[in-house]
Structures are given as C-alpha cells and as structure tokens.
mmCIF file of C-alpha atoms in Angstrom:
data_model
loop_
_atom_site.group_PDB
_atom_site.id
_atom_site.type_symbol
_atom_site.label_atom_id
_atom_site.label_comp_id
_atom_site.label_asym_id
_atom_site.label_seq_id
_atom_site.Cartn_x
_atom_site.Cartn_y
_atom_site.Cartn_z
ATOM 1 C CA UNK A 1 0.000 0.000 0.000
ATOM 2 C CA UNK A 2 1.525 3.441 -0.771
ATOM 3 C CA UNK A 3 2.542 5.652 1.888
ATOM 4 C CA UNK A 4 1.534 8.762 0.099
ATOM 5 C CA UNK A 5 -1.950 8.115 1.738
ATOM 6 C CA UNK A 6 -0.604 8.730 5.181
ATOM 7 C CA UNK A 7 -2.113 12.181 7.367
ATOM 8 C CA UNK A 8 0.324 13.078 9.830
ATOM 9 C CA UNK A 9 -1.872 14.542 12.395
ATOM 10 C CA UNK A 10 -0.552 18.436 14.056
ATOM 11 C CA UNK A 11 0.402 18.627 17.804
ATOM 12 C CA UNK A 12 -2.986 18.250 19.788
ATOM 13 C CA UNK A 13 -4.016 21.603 21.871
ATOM 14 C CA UNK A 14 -7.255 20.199 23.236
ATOM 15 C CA UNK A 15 -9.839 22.032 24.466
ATOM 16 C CA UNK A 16 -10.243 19.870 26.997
ATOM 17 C CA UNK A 17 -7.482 19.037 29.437
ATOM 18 C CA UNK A 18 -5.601 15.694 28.083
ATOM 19 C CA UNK A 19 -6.034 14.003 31.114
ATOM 20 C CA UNK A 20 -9.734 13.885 31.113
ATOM 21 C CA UNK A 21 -11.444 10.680 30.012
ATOM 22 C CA UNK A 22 -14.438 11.838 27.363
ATOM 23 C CA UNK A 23 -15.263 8.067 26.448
ATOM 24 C CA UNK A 24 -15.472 4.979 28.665
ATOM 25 C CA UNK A 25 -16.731 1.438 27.976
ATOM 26 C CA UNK A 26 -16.336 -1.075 30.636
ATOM 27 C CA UNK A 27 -16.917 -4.991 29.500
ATOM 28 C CA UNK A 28 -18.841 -4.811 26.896
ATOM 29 C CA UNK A 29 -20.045 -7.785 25.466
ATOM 30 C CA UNK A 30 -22.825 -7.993 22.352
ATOM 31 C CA UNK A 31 -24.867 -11.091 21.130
ATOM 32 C CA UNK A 32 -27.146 -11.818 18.339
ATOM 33 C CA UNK A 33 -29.137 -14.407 19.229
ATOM 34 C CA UNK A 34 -26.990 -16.956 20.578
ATOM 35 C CA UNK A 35 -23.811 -15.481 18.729
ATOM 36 C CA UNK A 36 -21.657 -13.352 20.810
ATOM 37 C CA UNK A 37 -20.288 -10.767 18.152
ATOM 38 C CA UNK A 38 -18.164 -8.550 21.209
ATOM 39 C CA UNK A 39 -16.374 -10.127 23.993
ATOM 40 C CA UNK A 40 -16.011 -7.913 27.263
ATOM 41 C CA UNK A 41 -14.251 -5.367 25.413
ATOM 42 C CA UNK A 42 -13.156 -1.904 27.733
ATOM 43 C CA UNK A 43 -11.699 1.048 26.601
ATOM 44 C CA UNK A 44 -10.959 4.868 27.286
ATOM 45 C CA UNK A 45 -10.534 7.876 25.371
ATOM 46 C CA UNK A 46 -8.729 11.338 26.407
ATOM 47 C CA UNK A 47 -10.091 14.119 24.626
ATOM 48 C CA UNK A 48 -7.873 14.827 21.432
ATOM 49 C CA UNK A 49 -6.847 11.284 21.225
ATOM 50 C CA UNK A 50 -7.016 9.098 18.006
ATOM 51 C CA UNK A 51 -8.020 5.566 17.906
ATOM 52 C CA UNK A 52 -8.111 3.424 15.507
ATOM 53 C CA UNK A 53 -10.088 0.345 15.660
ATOM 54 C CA UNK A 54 -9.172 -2.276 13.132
ATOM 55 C CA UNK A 55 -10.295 -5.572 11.995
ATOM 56 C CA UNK A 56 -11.356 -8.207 9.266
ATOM 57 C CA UNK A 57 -14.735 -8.378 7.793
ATOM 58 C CA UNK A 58 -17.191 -9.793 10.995
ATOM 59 C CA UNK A 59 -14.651 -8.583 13.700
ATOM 60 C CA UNK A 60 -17.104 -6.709 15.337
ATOM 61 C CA UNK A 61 -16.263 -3.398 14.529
ATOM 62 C CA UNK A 62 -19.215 -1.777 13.024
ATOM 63 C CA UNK A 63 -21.259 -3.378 16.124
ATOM 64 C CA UNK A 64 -19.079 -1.772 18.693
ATOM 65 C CA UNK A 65 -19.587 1.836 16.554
ATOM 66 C CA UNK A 66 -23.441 1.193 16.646
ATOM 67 C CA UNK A 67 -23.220 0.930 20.435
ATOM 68 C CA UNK A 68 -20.898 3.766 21.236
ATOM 69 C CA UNK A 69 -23.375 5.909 19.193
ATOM 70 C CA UNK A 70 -26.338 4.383 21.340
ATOM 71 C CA UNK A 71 -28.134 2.972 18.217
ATOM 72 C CA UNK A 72 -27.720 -0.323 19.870
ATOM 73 C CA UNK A 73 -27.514 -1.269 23.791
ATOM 74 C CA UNK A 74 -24.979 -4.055 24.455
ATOM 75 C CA UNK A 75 -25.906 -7.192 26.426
ATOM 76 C CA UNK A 76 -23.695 -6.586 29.275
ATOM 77 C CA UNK A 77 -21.072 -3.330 30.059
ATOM 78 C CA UNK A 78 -21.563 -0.475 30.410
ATOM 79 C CA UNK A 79 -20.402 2.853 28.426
ATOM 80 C CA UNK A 80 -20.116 6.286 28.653
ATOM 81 C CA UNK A 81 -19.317 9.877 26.803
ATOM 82 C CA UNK A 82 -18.455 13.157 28.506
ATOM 83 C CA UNK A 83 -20.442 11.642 31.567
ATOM 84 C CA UNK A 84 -23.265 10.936 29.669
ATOM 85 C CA UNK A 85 -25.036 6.821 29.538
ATOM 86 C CA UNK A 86 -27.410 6.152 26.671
ATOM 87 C CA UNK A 87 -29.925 4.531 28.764
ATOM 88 C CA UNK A 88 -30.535 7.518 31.104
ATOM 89 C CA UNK A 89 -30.432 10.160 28.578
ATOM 90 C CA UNK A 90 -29.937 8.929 25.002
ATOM 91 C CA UNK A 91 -31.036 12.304 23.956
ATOM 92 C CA UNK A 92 -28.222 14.105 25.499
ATOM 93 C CA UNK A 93 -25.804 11.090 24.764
ATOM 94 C CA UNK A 94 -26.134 11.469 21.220
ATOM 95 C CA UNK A 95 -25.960 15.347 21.086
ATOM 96 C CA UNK A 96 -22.360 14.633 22.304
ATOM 97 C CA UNK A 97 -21.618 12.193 19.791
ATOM 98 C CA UNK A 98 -20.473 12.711 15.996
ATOM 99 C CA UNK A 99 -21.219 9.780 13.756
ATOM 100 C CA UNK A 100 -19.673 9.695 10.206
ATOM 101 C CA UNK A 101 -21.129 5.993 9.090
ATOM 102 C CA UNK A 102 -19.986 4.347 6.059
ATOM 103 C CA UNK A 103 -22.042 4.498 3.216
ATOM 104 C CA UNK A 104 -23.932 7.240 4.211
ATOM 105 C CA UNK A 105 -27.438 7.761 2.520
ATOM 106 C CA UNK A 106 -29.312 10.052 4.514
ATOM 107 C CA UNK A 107 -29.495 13.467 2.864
ATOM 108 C CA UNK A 108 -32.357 15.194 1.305
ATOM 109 C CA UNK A 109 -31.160 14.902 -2.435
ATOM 110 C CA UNK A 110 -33.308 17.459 -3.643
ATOM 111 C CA UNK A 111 -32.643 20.592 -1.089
ATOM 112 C CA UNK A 112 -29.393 22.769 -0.534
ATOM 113 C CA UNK A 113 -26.447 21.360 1.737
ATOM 114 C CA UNK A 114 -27.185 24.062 3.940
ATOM 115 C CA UNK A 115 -31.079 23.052 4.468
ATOM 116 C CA UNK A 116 -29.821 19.310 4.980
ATOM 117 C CA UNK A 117 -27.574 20.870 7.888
ATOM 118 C CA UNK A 118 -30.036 23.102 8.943
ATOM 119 C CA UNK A 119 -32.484 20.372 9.688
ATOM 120 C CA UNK A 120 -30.235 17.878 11.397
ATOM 121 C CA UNK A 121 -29.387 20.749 13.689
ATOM 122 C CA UNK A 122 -32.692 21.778 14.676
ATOM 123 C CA UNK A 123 -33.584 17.798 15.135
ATOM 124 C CA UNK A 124 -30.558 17.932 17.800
ATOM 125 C CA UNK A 125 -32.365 20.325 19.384
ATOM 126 C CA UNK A 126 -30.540 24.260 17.975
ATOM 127 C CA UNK A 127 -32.006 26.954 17.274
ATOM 128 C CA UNK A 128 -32.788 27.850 13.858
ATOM 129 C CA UNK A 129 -30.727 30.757 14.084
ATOM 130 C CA UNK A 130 -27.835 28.392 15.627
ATOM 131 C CA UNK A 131 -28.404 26.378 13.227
ATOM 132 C CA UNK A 132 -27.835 28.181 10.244
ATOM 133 C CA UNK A 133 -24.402 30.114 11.604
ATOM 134 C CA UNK A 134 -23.362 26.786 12.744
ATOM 135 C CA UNK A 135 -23.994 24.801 9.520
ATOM 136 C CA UNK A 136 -22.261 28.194 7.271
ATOM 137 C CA UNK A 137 -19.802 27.325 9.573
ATOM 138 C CA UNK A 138 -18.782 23.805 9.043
ATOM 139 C CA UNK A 139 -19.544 24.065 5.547
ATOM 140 C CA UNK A 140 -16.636 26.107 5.323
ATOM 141 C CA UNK A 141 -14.631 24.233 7.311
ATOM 142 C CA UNK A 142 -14.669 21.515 4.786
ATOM 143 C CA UNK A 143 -14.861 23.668 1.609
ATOM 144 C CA UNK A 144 -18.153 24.005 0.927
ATOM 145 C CA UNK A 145 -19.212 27.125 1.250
ATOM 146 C CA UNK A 146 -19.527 28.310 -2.188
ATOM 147 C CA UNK A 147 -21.896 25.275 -3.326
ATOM 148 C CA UNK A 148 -24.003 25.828 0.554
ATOM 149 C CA UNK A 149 -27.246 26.434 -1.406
ATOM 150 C CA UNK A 150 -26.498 23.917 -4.303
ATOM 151 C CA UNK A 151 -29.035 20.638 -4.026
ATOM 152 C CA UNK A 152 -27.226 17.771 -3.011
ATOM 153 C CA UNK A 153 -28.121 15.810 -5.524
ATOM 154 C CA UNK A 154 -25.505 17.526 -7.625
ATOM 155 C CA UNK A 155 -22.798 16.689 -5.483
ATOM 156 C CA UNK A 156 -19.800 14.457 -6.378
ATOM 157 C CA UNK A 157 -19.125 11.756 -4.103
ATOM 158 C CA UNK A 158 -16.283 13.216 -2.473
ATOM 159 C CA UNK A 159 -18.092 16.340 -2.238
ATOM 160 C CA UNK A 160 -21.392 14.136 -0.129
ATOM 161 C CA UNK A 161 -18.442 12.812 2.420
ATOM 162 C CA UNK A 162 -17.594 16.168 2.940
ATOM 163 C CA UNK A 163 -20.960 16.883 3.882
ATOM 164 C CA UNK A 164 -21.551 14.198 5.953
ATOM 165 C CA UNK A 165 -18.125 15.397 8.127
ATOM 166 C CA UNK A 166 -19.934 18.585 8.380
ATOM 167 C CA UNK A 167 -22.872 16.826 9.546
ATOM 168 C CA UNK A 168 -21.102 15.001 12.201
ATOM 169 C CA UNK A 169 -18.892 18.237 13.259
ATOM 170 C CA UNK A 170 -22.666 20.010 13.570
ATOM 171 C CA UNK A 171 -23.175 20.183 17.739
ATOM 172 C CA UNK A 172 -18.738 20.253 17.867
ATOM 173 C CA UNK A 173 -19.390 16.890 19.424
ATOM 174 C CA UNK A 174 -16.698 15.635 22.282
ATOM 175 C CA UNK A 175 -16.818 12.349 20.649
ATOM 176 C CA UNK A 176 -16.498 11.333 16.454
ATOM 177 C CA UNK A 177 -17.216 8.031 15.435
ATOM 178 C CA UNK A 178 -15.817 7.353 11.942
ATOM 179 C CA UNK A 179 -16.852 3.854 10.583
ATOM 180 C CA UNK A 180 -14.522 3.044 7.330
ATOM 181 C CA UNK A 181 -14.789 6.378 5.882
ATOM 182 C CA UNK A 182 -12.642 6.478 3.400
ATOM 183 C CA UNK A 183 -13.225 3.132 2.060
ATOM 184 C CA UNK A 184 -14.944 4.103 -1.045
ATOM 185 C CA UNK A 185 -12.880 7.277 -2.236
ATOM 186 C CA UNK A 186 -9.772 7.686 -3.901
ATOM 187 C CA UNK A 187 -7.021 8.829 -2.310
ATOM 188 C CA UNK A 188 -6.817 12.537 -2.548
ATOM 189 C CA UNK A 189 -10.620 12.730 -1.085
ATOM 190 C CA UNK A 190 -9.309 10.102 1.874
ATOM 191 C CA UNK A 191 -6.651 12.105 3.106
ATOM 192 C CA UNK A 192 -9.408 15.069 3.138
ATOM 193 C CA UNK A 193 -11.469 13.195 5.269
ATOM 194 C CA UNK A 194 -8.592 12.290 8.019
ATOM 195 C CA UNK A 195 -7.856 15.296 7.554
ATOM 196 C CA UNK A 196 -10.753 17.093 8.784
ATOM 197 C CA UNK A 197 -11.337 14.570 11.152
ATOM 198 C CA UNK A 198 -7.024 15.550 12.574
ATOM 199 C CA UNK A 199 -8.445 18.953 12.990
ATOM 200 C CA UNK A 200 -11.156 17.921 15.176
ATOM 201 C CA UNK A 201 -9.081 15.974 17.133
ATOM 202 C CA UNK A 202 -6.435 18.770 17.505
ATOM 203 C CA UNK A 203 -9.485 21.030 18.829
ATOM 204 C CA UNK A 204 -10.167 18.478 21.362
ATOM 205 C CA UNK A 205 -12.712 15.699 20.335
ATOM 206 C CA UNK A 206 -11.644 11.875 20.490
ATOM 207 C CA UNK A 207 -12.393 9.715 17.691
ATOM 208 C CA UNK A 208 -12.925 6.443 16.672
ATOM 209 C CA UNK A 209 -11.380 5.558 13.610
ATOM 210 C CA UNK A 210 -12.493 1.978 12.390
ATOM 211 C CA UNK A 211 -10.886 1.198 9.126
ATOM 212 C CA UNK A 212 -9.433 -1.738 6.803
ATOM 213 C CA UNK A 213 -6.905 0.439 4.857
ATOM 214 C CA UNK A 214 -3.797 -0.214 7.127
ATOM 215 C CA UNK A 215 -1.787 2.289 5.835
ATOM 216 C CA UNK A 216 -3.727 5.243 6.771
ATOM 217 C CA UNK A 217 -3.315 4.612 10.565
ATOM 218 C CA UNK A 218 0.659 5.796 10.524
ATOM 219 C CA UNK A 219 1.262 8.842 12.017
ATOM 220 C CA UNK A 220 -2.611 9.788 12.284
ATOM 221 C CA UNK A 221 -3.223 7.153 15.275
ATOM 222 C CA UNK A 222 -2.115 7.447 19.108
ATOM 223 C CA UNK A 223 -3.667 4.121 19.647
ATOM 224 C CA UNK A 224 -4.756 0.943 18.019
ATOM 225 C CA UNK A 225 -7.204 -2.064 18.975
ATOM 226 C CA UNK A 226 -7.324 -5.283 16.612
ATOM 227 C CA UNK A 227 -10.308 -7.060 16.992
ATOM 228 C CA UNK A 228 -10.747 -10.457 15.602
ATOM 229 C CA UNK A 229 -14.140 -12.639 16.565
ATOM 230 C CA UNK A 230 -15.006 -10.173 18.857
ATOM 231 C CA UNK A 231 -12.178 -10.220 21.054
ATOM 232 C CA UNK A 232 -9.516 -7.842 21.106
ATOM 233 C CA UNK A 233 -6.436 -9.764 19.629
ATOM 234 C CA UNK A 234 -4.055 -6.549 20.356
ATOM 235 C CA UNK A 235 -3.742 -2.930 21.833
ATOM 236 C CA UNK A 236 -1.256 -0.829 22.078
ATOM 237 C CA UNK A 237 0.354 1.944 19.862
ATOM 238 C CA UNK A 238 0.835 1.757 16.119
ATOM 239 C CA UNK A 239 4.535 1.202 16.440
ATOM 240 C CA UNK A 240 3.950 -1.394 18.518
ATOM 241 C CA UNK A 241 1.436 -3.026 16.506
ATOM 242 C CA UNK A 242 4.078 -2.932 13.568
ATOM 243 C CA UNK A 243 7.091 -4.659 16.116
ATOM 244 C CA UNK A 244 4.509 -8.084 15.585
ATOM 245 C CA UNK A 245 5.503 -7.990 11.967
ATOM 246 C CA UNK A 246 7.103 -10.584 10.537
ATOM 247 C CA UNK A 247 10.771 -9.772 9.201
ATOM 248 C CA UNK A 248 11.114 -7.382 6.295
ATOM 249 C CA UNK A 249 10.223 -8.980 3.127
ATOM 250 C CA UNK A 250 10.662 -7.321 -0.354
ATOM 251 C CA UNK A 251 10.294 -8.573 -3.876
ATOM 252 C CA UNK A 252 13.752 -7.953 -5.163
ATOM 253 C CA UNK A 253 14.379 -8.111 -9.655
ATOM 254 C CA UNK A 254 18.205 -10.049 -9.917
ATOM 255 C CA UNK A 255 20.086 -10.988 -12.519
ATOM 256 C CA UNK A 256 23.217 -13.356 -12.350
ATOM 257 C CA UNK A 257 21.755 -15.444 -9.469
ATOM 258 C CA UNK A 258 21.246 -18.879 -9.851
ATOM 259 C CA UNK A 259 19.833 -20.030 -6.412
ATOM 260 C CA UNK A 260 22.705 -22.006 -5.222
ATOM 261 C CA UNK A 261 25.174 -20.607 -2.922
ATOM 262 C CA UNK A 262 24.845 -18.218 0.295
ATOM 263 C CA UNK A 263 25.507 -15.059 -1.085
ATOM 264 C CA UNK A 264 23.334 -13.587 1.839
ATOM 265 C CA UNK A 265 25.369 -15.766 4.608
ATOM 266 C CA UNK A 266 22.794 -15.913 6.602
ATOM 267 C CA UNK A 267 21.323 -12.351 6.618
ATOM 268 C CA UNK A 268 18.375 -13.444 4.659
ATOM 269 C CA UNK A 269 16.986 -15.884 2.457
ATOM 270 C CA UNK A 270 15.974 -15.657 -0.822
ATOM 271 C CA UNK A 271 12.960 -17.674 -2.623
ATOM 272 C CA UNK A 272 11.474 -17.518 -6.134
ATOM 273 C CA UNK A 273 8.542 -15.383 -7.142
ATOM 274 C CA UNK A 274 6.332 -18.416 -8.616
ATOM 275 C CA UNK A 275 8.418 -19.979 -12.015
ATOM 276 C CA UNK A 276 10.410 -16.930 -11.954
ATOM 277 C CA UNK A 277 14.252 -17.326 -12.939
ATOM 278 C CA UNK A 278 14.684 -13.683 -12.205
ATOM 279 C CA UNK A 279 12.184 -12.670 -9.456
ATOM 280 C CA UNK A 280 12.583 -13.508 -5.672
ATOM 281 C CA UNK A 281 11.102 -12.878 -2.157
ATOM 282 C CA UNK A 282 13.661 -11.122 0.097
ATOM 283 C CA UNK A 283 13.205 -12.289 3.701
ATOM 284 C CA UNK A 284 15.169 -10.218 6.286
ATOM 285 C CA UNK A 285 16.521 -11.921 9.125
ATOM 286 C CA UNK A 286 16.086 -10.178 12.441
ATOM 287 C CA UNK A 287 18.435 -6.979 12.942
ATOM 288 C CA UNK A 288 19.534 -6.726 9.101
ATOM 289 C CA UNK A 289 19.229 -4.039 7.446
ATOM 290 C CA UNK A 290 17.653 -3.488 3.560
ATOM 291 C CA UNK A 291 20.719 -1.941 2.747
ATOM 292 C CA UNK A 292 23.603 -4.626 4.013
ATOM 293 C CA UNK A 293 21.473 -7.393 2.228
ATOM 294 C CA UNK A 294 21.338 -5.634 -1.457
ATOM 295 C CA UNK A 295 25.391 -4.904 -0.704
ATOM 296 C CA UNK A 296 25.873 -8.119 -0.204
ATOM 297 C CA UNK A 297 24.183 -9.594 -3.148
ATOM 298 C CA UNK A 298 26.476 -7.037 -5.211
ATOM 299 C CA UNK A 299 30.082 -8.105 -3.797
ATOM 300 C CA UNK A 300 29.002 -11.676 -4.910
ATOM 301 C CA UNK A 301 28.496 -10.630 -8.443
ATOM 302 C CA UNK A 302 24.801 -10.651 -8.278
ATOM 303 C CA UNK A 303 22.649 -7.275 -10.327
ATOM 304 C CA UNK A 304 20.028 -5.909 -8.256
ATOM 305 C CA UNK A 305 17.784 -4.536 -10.925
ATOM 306 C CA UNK A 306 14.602 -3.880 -8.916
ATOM 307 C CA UNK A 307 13.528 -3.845 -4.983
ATOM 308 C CA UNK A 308 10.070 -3.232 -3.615
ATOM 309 C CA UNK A 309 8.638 -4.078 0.019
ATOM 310 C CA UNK A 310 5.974 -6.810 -0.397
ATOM 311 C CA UNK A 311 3.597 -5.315 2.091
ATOM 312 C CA UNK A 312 3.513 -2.909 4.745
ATOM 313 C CA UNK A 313 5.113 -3.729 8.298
ATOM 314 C CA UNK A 314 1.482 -2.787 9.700
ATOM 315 C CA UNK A 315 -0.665 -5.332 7.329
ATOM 316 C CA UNK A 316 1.626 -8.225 7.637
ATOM 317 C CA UNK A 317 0.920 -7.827 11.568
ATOM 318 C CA UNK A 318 -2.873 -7.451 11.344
ATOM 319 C CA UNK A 319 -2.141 -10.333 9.109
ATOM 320 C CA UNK A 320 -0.087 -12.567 11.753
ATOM 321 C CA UNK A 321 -2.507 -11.419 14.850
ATOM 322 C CA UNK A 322 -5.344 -12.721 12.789
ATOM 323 C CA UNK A 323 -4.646 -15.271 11.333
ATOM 324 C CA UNK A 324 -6.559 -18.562 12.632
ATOM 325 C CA UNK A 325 -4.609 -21.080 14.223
ATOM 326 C CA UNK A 326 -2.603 -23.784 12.668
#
C-alpha cells in the first residue's frame, strides 16, 4: 500500500485538558441471538486522542460503533461519553456524539447542503438561528461554502463525504465516530477526510477511527485495537502493533543469481517469485538491514535490478494477529 496516503496529524491543543477521560466502555459484550459478536471489550478515550479500531470483515467493529453511538444497547457493560449513559439520557448522549457511518445515505437529495444541515441541527435540538451560523460554519470548514445552497443531488461523491463530516462536526461533538470512511474514495478525497477529522481531534474531540486500509493509521493514530471474533487480539500503539511484523520482506528483480550458494550468509533468504528465474522474495533476518542485504548480493556478483517491500510492516501484523490457528 503506498505511503503517500498517510495524514500526519498536528500537535494536539485540546480544548479539553488531556487528562480527562471523554469516552469509557467497561466490558462490553454484544450477542445476536446466541452469537456473541463482542467479547467484554473496555476502553478509554482522552479528549484529542485518536483511535483506531481495526479488523477483518465480521470482527465486530461496526457493532461496537453502533453501540458507542447508542443505536444499539450491548448485552452486558456499560459505556459512557463526557459523563453521559445512553440509557438515562440517550437524547443528550447522542448530542455529544459525531457519527460519520460508512455508506452514508441520509441526505435530502433534492434541497441545498445548507437546508440538509439546517435540519439535522434543529432535530438535535438548535435553534434555527444556531443552526444556520453553525452549519455556514462547518460548511466552510470543509470547503463548501460556495456550493451551501447547491441541491445535493448535484454533489460528487467526495463532495457528499464532505458533507456528511460537516454533519457530524454540527453540535462540535466531544466524541467522532468514523466507521470506514474512506473506504470508497480515492485517495486525494481520503486524506481530506482524516484530515478534517485531525483537525477535530487537535481542537479536542476523540475519535474512533475503524478502518481496513492499514496504511492510513501511521502517524494519524495514538492508539490501536485489533479485533478479531469479537475479542480484542491486540492494543497498544501503532509502532507497537508494527514490532509483531514478521521480518522485512521485499520482492527484489536479480540478474546473475542462480539459487545455489549463500551469497546472503545468513542475513536473509531468498525464494522464487512463482516460475520466476529472475524474481525472488527477500526475507530479512532479524536486525539486518535493507541496505547490508542488497550490498551483499552485489560483492558476490549478483545485479540488483529492482527492490520493492511486499507489504507494509502494519498489514503483515494485522495479518499474523489474525490469522486462525494452525
């Protein structure tokens, strides 16, 4: 995956002071029927802090998202935002919550953005006059302004995500939920997205980020839970998360190498790319270096002619931590 999709976030300055927990969930557990989708999961937020919440398809993830924005009560736990439970006030709950689903398809098509806003404001409970400075307001925030009055219907796609991150940055909610985004834009209108969503954070909201496109967690994540069947199979930060990688492996283009002999002595080992006589995998051994493998190949006459890494160190962890057992 390229790397060019990465959003370093800025340097947090909450509005809130760091220390103070905005989201709390205390073993929560889920079951459908007599499936148990979540297992006792528990988990706090800070305000300004990033998590991302990964997973395969049926992890659990959009489940957990459903119950943090009280659309759905869990079987057992218990959980909490800005001091707020969903069943004693899931009217106030949600006001504090910001909820960016994927696949949105809730808009009026056939009124302005701004109208759309309007109404979703005055259904949280703002004044119309609120409501219209606030929704002029977020509409500029993510470049919108000059089509506020345009219907929606004649909105791009990227331009409707937009919208909807206004729409969830309406009440400046403590708390965004983002559930896989950015999974069905390209990606100049992803990094947008995380990008707006940064800001928030830097102003002081925590956010959920639940996502399948590894990549996009580096440097935009202070923390990281892997579920798998429910259960959390990892958490931690993202550099831990990429320490459970396998060694380095790259697919490496060499001419003048026969497969016989130990050019690599012992740094790494080299096998063929399919029927290949010229392509191999690379397979670093622990504590080598890209660079000392390559050099080495060259002193024993070898051409290296082409070198890419075969996957990032993040996916071949989520890869390894979820992988059923042998």
């Amino acid at each position: 995956m390229s790397s060019t999709l990465h959003a370093t976030r800025p340097a947090a300055e909450p509005l809130v002071a760091e220390a103070t927990t905005i989201l709390e969930m205390r073993d929560v557990s889920h079951r459908f029927e007599e499936k148990l989708v979540l297992d006792r999961l528990s988990l706090q937020l800070a305000a300004g802090e990033v998590h991302a919440l990964l997973g395969p398809n049926g992890a659990g993830k959009t489940t957990l998202i459903r119950i943090l924005a009280g659309l759905l009560h869990p079987t057992e736990g218990h959980v909490s935002v800005a001091g707020f439970e969903p069943r004693a006030n899931a009217r106030l709950f949600r006001q504090k919550i910001g909820f960016l689903p994927s696949g949105d398809r809730t808009f009026y098509l056939r009124i302005s953005a701004l109208e759309n806003l309007v109404f979703f404001g005055r259904l949280h409970g703002m004044r119309r006059r609120a409501a219209v400075n606030r929704a002029y307001e977020v509409l500029a925030e993510v470049g919108l302004q000059d089509v506020a009055r345009q219907w929606v219907a004649a909105y791009s796609h990227g331009m409707q995500k937009r919208l909807a991150v206004a729409r969830a940055l309406l009440t400046s909610p403590p708390v965004l939920l983002i559930d896989e985004a950015t999974h069905d834009l390209d990606p100049q209108g992803a990094r947008r997205v995380r990008d707006l969503v940064a800001a928030a954070a830097a102003r002081g909201s925590a956010v959920i980020w639940a996502t399948q496109r590894l990549d996009e967690i580096t440097g935009f994540a202070d923390g990281v839970t892997l579920l798998d069947q429910g259960q959390v199979r990892f958490r931690g930060g993202v550099q831990q998360l990429m320490a459970r990688a396998a060694p380095h492996r790259f697919v490496v283009h060499l001419r003048g190498f026969d497969g016989s002999g130990d050019a690599l002595k012992g740094a790494a080992v080299l096998s063929p790319v399919g029927a290949s006589a010229e392509h191999f995998v690379l397979a670093l051994e622990e504590g080598v270096i890209l660079g000392d493998a390559l050099a080495a190949l060259t002193a024993a006459g070898i051409q290296v002619l082409a070198c890419r890494e075969e996957r990032s160190n993040v996916e071949e962890a989520f890869l390894r931590l979820t992988e059923p057992p042998e």
